[in-house]
Tab-separated table of C-alpha atoms in Angstrom:
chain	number	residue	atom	x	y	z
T	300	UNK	CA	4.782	-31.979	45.566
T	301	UNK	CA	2.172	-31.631	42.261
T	302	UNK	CA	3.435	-35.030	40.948
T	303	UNK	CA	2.520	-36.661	44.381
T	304	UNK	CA	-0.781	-34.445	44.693
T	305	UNK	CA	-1.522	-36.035	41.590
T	306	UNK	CA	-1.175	-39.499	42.201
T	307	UNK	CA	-3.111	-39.205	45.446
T	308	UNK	CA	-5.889	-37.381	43.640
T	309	UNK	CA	-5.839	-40.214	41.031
T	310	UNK	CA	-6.619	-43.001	44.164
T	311	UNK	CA	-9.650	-41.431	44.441
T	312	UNK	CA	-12.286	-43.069	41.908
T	313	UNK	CA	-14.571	-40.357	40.900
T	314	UNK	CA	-11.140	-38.481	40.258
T	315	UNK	CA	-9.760	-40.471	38.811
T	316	UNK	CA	-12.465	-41.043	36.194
T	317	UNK	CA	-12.964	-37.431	35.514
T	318	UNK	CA	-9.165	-37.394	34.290
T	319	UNK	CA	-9.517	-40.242	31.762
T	320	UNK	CA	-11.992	-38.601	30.161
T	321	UNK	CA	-10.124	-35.425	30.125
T	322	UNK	CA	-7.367	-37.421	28.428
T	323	UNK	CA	-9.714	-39.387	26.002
T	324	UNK	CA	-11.134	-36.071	24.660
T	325	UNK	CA	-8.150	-34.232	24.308
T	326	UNK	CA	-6.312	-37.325	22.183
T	327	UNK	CA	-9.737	-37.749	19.863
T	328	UNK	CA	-9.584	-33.259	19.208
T	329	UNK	CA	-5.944	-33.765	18.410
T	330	UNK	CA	-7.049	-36.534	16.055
T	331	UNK	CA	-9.525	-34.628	14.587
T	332	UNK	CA	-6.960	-32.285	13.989
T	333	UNK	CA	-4.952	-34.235	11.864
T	334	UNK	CA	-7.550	-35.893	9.719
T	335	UNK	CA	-8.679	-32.286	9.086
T	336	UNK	CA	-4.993	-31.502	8.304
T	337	UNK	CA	-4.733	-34.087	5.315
T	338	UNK	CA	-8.173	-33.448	4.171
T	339	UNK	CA	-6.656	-29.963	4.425
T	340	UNK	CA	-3.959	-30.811	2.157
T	341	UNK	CA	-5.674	-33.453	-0.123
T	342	UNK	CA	-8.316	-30.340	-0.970
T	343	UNK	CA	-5.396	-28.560	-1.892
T	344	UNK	CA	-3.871	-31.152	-4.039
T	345	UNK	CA	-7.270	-31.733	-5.877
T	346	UNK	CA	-7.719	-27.972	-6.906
T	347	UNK	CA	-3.841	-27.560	-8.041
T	348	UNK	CA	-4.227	-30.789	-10.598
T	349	UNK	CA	-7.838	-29.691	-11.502
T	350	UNK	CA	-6.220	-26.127	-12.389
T	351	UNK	CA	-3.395	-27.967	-14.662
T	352	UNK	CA	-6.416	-29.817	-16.201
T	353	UNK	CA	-7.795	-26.777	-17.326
T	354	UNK	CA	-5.038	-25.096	-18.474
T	355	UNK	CA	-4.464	-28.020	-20.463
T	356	UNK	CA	-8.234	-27.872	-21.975
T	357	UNK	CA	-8.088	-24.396	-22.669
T	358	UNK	CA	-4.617	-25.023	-25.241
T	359	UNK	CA	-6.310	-27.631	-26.491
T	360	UNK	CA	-9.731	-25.879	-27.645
T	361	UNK	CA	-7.130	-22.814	-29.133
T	362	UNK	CA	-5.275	-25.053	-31.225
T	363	UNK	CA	-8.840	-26.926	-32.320
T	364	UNK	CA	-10.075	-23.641	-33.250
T	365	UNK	CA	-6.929	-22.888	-35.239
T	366	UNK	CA	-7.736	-26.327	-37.073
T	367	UNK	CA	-10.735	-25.400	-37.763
T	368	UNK	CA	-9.985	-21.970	-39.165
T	369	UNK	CA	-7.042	-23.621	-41.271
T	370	UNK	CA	-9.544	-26.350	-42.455
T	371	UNK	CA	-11.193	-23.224	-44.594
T	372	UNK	CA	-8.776	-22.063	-46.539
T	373	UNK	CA	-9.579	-21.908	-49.964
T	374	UNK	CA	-9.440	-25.695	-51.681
T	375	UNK	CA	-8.179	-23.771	-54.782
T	376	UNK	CA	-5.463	-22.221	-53.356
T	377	UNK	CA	-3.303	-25.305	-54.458
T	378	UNK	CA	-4.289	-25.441	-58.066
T	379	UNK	CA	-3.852	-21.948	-57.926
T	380	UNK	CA	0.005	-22.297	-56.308
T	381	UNK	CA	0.602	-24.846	-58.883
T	382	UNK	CA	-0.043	-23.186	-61.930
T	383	UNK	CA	1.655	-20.163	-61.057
T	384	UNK	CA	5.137	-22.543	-59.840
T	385	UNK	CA	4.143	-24.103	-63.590
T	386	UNK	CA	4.157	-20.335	-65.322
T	387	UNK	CA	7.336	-19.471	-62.942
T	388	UNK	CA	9.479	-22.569	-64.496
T	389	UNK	CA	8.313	-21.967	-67.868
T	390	UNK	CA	9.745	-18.625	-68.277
T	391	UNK	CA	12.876	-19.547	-66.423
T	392	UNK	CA	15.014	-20.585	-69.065
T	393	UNK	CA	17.654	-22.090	-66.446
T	394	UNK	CA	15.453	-24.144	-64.714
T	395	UNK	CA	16.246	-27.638	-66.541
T	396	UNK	CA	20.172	-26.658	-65.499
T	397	UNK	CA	18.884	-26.302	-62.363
T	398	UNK	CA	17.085	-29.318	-61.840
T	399	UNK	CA	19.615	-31.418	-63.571
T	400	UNK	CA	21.874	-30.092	-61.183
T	401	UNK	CA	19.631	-30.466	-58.054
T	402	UNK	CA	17.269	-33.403	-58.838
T	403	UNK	CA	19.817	-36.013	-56.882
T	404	UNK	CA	19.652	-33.867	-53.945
T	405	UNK	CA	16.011	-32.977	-53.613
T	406	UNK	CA	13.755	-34.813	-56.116
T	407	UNK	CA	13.477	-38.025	-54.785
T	408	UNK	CA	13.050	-36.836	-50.733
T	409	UNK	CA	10.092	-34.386	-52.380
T	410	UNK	CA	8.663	-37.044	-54.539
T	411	UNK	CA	8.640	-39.601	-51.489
T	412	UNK	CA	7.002	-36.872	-49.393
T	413	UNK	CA	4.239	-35.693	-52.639
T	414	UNK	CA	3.665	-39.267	-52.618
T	415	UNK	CA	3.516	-39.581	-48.246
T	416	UNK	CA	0.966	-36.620	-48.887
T	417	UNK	CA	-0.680	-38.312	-52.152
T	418	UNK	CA	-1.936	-41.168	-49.486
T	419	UNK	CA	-2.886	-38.799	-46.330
T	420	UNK	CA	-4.786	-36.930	-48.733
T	421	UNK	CA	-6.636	-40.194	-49.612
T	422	UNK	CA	-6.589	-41.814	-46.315
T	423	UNK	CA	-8.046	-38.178	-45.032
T	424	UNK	CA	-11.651	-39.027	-43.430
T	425	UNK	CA	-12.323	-34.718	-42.046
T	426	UNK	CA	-11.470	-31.290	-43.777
T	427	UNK	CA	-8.803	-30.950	-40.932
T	428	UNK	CA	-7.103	-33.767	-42.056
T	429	UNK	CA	-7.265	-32.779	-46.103
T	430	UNK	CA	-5.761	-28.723	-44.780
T	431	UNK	CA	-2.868	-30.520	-42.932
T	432	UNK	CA	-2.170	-32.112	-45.654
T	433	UNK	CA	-2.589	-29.373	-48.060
T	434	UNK	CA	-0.187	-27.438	-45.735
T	435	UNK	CA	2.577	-29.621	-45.668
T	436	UNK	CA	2.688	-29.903	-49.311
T	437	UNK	CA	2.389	-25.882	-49.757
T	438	UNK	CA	5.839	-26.161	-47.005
T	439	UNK	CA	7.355	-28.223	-49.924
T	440	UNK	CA	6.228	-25.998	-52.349
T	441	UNK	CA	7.498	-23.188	-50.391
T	442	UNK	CA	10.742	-24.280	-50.160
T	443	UNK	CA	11.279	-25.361	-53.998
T	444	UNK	CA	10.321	-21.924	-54.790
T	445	UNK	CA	13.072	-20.350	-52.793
T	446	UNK	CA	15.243	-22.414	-54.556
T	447	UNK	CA	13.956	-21.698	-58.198
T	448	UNK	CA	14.093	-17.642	-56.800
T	449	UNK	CA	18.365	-18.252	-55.437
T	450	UNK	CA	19.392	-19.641	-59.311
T	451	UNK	CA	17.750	-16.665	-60.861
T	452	UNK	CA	19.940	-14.122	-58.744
T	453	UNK	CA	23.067	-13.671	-60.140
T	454	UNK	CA	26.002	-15.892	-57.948
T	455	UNK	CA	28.898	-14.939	-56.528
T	456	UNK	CA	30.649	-18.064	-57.226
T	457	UNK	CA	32.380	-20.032	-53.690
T	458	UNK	CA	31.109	-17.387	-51.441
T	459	UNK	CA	27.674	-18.288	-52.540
T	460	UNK	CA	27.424	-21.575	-52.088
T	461	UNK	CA	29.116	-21.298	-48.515
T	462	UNK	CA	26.975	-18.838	-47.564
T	463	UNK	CA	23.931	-21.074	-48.871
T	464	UNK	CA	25.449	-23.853	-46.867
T	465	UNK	CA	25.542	-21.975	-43.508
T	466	UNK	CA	22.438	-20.853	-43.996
T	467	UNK	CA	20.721	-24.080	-44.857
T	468	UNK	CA	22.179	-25.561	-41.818
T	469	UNK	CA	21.110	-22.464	-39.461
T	470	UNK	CA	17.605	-22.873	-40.427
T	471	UNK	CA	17.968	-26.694	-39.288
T	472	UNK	CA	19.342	-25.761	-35.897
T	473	UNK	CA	16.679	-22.627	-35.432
T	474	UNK	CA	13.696	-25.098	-35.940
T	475	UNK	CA	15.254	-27.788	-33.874
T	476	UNK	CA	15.289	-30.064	-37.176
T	477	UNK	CA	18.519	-30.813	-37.053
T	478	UNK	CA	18.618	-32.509	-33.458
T	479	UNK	CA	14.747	-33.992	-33.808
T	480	UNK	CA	13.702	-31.436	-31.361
T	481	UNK	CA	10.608	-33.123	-29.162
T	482	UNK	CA	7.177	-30.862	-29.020
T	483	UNK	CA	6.484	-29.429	-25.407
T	484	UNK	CA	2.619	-28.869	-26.943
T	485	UNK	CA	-0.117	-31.240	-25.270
T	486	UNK	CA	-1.735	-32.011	-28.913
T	487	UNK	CA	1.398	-33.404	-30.246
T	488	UNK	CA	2.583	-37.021	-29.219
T	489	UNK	CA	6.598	-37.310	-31.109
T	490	UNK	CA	8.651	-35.232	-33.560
T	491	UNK	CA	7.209	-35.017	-37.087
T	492	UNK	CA	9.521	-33.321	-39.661
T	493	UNK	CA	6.473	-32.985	-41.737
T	494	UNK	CA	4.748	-31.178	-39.122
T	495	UNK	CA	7.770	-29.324	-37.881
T	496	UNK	CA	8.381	-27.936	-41.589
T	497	UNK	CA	5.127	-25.580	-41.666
T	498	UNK	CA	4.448	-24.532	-38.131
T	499	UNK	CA	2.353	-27.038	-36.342
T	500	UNK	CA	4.109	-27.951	-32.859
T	501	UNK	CA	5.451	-26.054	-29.877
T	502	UNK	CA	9.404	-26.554	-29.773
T	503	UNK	CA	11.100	-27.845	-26.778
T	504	UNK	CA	14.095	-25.368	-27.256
T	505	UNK	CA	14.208	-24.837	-30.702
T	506	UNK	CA	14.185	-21.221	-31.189
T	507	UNK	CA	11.288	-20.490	-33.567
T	508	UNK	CA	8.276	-22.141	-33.597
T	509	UNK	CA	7.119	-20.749	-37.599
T	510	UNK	CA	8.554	-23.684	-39.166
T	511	UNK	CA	11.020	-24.474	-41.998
T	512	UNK	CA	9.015	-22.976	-44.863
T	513	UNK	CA	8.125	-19.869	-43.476
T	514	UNK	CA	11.570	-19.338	-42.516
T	515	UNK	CA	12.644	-20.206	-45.667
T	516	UNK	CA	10.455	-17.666	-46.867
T	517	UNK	CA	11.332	-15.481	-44.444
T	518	UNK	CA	14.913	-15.603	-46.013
T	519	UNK	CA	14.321	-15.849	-49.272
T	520	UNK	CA	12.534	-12.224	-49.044
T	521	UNK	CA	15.059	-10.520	-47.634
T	522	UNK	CA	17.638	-11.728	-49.980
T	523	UNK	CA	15.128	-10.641	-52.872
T	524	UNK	CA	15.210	-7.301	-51.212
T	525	UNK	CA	18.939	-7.338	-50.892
T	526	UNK	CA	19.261	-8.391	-54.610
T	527	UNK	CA	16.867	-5.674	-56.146
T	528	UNK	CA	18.490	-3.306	-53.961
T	529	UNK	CA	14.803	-2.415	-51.886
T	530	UNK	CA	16.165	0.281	-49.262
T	531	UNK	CA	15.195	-0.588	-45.694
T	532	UNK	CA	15.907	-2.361	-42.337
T	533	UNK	CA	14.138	-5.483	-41.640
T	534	UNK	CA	11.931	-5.487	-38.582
T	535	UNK	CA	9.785	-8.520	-36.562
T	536	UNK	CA	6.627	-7.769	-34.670
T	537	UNK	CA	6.452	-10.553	-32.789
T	538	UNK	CA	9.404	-12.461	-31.920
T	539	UNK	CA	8.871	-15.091	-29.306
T	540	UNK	CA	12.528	-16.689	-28.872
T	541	UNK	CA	13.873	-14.884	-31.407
T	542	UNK	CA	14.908	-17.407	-33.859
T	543	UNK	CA	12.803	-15.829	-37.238
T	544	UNK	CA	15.097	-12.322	-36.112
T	545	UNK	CA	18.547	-14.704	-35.707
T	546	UNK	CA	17.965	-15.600	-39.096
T	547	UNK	CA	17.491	-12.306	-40.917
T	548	UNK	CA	20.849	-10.974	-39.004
T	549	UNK	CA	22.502	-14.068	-40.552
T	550	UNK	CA	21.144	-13.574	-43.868
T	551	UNK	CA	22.754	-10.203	-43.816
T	552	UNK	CA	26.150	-11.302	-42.122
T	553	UNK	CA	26.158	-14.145	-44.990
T	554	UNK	CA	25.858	-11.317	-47.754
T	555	UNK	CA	28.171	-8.916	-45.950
T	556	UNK	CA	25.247	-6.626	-46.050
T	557	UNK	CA	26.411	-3.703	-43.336
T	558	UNK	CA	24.049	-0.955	-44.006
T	559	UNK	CA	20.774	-2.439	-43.063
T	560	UNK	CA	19.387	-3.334	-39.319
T	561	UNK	CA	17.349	-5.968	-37.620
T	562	UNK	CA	14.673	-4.590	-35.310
T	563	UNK	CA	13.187	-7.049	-33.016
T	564	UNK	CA	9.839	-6.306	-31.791
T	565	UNK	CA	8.116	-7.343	-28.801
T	566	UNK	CA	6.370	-6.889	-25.082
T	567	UNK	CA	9.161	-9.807	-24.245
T	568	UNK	CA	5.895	-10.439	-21.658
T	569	UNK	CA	3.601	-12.578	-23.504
T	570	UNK	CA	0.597	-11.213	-25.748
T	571	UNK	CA	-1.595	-8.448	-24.193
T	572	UNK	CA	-4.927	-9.487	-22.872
T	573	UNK	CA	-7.874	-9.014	-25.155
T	574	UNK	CA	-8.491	-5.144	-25.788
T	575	UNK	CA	-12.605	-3.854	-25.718
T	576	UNK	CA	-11.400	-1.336	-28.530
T	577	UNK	CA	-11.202	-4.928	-30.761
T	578	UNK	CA	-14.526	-6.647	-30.805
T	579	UNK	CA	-12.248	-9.385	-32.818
T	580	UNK	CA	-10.205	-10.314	-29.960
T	581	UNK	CA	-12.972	-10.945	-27.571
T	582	UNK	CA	-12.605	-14.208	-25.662
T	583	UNK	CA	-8.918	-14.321	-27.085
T	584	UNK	CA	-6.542	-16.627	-24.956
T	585	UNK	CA	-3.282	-16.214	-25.808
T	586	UNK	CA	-1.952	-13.618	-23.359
T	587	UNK	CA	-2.494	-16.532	-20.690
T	588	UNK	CA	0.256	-18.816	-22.301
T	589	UNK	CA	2.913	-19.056	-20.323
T	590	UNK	CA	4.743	-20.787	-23.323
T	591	UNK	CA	4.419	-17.695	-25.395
T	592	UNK	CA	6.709	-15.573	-22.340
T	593	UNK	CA	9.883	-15.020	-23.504
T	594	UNK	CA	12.549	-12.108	-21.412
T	595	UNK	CA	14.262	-9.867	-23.737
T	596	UNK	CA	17.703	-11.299	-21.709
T	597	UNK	CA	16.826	-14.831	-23.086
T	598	UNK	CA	16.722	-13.359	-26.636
T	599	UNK	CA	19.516	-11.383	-26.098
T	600	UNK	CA	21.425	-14.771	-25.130
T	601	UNK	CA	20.299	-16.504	-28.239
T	602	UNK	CA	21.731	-14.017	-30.586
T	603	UNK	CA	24.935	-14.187	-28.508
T	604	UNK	CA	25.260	-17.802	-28.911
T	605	UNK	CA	24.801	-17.412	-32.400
T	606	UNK	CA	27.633	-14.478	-32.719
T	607	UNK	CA	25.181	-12.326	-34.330
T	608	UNK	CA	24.448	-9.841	-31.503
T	609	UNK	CA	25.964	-6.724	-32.379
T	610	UNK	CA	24.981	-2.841	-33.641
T	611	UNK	CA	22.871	-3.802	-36.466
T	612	UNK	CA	20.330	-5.302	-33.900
T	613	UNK	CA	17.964	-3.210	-32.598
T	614	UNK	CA	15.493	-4.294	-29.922
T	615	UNK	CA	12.313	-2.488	-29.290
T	616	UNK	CA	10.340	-3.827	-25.795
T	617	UNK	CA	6.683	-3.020	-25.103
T	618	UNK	CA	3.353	-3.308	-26.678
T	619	UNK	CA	3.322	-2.651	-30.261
T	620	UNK	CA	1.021	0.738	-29.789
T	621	UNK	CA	3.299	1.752	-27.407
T	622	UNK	CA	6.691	1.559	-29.298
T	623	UNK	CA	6.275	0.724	-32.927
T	624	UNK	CA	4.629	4.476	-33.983
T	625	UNK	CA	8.090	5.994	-32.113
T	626	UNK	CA	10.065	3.679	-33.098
T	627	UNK	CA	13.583	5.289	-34.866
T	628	UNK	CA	12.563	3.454	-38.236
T	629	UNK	CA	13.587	5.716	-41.504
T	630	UNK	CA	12.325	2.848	-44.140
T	631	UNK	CA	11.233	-1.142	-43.699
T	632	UNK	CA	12.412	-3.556	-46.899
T	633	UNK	CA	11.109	-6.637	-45.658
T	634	UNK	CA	8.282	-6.344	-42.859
T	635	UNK	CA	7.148	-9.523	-40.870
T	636	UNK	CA	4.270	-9.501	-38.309
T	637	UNK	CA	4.174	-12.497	-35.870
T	638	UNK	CA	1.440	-11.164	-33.359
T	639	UNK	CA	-1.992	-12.937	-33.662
T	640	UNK	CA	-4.351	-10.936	-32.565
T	641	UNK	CA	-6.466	-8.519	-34.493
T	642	UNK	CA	-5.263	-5.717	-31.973
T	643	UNK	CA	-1.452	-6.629	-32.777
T	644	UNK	CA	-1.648	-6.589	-36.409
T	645	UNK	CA	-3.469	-3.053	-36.735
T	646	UNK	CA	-1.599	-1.472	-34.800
T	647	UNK	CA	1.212	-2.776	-36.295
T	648	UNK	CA	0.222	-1.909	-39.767
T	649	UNK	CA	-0.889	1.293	-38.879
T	650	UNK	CA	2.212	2.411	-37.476
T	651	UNK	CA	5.029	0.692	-40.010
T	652	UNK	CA	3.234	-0.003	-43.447
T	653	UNK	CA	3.994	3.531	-44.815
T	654	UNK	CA	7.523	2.945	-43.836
T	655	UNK	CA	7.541	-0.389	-46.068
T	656	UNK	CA	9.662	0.613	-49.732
T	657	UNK	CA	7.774	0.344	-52.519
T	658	UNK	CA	8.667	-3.279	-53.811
T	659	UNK	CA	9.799	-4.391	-50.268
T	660	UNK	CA	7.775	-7.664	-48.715
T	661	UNK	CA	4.867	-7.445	-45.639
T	662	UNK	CA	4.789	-11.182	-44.430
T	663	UNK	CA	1.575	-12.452	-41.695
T	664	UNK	CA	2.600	-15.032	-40.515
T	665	UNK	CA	-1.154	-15.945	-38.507
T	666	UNK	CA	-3.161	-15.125	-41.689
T	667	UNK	CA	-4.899	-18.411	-40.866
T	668	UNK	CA	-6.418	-16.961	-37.803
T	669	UNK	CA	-9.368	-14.808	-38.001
T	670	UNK	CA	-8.820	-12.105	-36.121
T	671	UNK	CA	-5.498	-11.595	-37.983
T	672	UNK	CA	-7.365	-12.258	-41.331
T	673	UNK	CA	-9.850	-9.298	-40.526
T	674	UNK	CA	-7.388	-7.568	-39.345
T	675	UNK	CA	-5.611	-7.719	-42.317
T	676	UNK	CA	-8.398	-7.149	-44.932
T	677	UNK	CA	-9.721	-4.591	-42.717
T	678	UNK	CA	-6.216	-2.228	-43.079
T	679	UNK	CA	-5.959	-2.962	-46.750
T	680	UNK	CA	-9.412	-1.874	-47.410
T	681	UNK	CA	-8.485	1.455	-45.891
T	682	UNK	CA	-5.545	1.993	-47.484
T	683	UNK	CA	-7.118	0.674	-50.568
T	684	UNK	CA	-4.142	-1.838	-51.088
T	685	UNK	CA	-4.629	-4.299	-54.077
T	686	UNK	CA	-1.200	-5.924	-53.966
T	687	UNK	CA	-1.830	-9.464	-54.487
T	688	UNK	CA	-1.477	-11.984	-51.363
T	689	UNK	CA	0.938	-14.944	-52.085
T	690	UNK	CA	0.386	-18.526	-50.034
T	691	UNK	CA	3.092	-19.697	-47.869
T	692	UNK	CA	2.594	-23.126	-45.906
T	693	UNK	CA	-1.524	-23.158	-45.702
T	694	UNK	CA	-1.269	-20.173	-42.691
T	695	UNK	CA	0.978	-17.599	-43.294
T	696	UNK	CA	0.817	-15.266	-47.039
T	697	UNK	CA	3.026	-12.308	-48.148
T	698	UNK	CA	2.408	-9.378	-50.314
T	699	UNK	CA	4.952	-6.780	-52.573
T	700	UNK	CA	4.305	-3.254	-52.295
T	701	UNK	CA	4.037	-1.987	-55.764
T	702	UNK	CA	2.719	1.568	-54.441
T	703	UNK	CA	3.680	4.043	-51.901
């Protein structure tokens, strides 16, 4: 009955006229619909990749800034790390057995690289270009030291050298050396050993990002400590995958050391946001790196892998202010501190530095940024602490506590 009202009604012209342009202005709103659907959408689109863009620009102007704050370390530093590796092999009576021994295994790879360095240093054109440099040949430096320190220790024959072995060959796989581990950083095109050995990309899946010769430092500390018999746990603030932490708990597995602990610090969250209480950290970006989020069940997982997950690791989750002045800590032998900021490194000094055993190690490994650097200088004015800093790779420095 409608259907045949309908077609009458449509016989009639003025009708029938009235319903096309019904129909014509209901197709061009549904139309309009759609075009303001995909603008809809393309809006969207536009705003996501413009977000990305500035994420990107923001880790870019961080690491510039770090550039530009390594570009001003002291040009004397060098000469100065020279001289005293010079004083350190004259008064080691073994060293010529040593090198003897050694010089087919490392002299000519650390000659090639002195000399890869030699010609950055004089192809450098900017100050950023001459601290990169200067870095990667403090790594070197780094390293050969450890080695001069391990023949002055007294060896335990086979078990030594295995342990020396496994070690070496851990530190590859924890800095993603030994499988050429790309860089998921922006600022960093391919893999660079060079670059990789003192700190300067973001790993892929590596599990530390500090590089070979703070690692190696890292290690070579601890066994010190184990050597001169310096009471105390070892304990990281600041542990992003966890690999620096892996290390130390091989180091002690390697020496069948059972009476010391590995403490793992960490919010397992990311860095806090800048606190007002720290004029230093004002602007600071780092809690808004995604990169830098790491669970404590990832950690966990790492260790596993490793085998080294077991009583003598302790982990301790929150913010540093929160945990570390509660923490179950009786003494510290070796003490690194991994956490940036101004705020971090405080409050991690304040709360562990008394625990440190006279003649144990405190290691910072972001000495190169300012508001660790103030940080730093600011607690050891206070506590009137004239212990003697020691260059690592061009960023991070050490000190021995000669005094409680």
């Amino acid at each position: 009955m409608r259907t045949a009202a309908k077609r009458l009604a449509l016989t009639i012209p003025p009708l029938r006229r009235l319903y096309e342009f019904a129909m014509f202005h209901a197709h061009g709103h549904t139309e309009s619909q759609r075009q303001l659907h995909e603008l809809q959408q393309t809006h969207s689109r536009a705003l996501e990749e413009a977000r990305r863009q500035h994420e990107k620009l923001e880790l870019q102007l961080y690491v510039m800034r770090s550039d530009h704050q390594r570009a001003a370390v002291r040009n004397e530093a060098l000469s100065i790390a020279l001289s005293e590796l010079e004083t350190q092999v004259a008064k080691n009576a073994s060293f010529e057995k040593f090198f003897a021994q050694m010089s087919e295994k490392i002299s000519s790879g650390f000659q090639a690289q002195q000399e890869s360095l030699n010609g950055l240093l004089d192809r450098a054109v900017s100050r950023e270009d001459q601290a990169l440099a200067q870095s990667k040949l403090f790594g070197q430096l780094a390293v050969l030291t450890s080695e001069v320190a391990r023949i002055k220790r007294p060896t335990g024959g086979t078990s030594e050298g295995l342990a020396t072995i496994y070690l070496n060959l851990l530190e590859d796989a924890l800095t993603g050396i030994l499988w050429n581990d790309a860089p998921m950083d922006p600022w960093s095109k391919s893999f660079d050993p060079s670059v990789r050995a003192i700190g300067r990309d973001w790993p892929s899946s590596a599990l530390t990002m500090i590089g070979s010769a703070r690692l190696r430092n890292f290690r070579m500390l601890i066994e010190q400590a184990i050597s001169e018999r310096i009471p105390g746990d070892i304990l990281e603030a600041g542990v992003w995958r966890g690999g620096a932490c892996i290390l130390a708990r091989a180091v002690l597995a390697a020496h069948d050391v059972r009476d010391r602990r590995v403490w793992v610090a960490d919010s397992f969250a990311g860095l806090p946001p800048p606190d007002p209480k720290y004029p230093s950290d004002a602007g600071d970006q780092h809690s808004t790196f995604t990169q830098l989020q790491v669970t404590l069940e990832e950690v966990q997982q790492s260790f596993r892998k490793y085998g080294l997950l077991d009583e003598q690791v302790c982990f301790l989750k929150g913010w540093f202010k929160d945990t570390l002045p509660r923490a179950p800590i009786e003494a510290l032998s070796v003490l690194r501190l991994d956490g940036d900021m101004y705020g971090s490194t405080i409050e991690t000094l304040e709360a562990l530095y008394a625990k440190v055993s006279v003649g144990g190690y405190v290691i910072i490994d972001d000495y190169i940024l300012e508001g660790c650097k103030q940080a730093v200088h600011d607690f050891r004015r206070a506590a009137s602490i004239e212990d003697e800093l020691q260059e690592v790779d061009g960023a991070a420095v050490y000190w021995k506590k000669t005094r409680a």
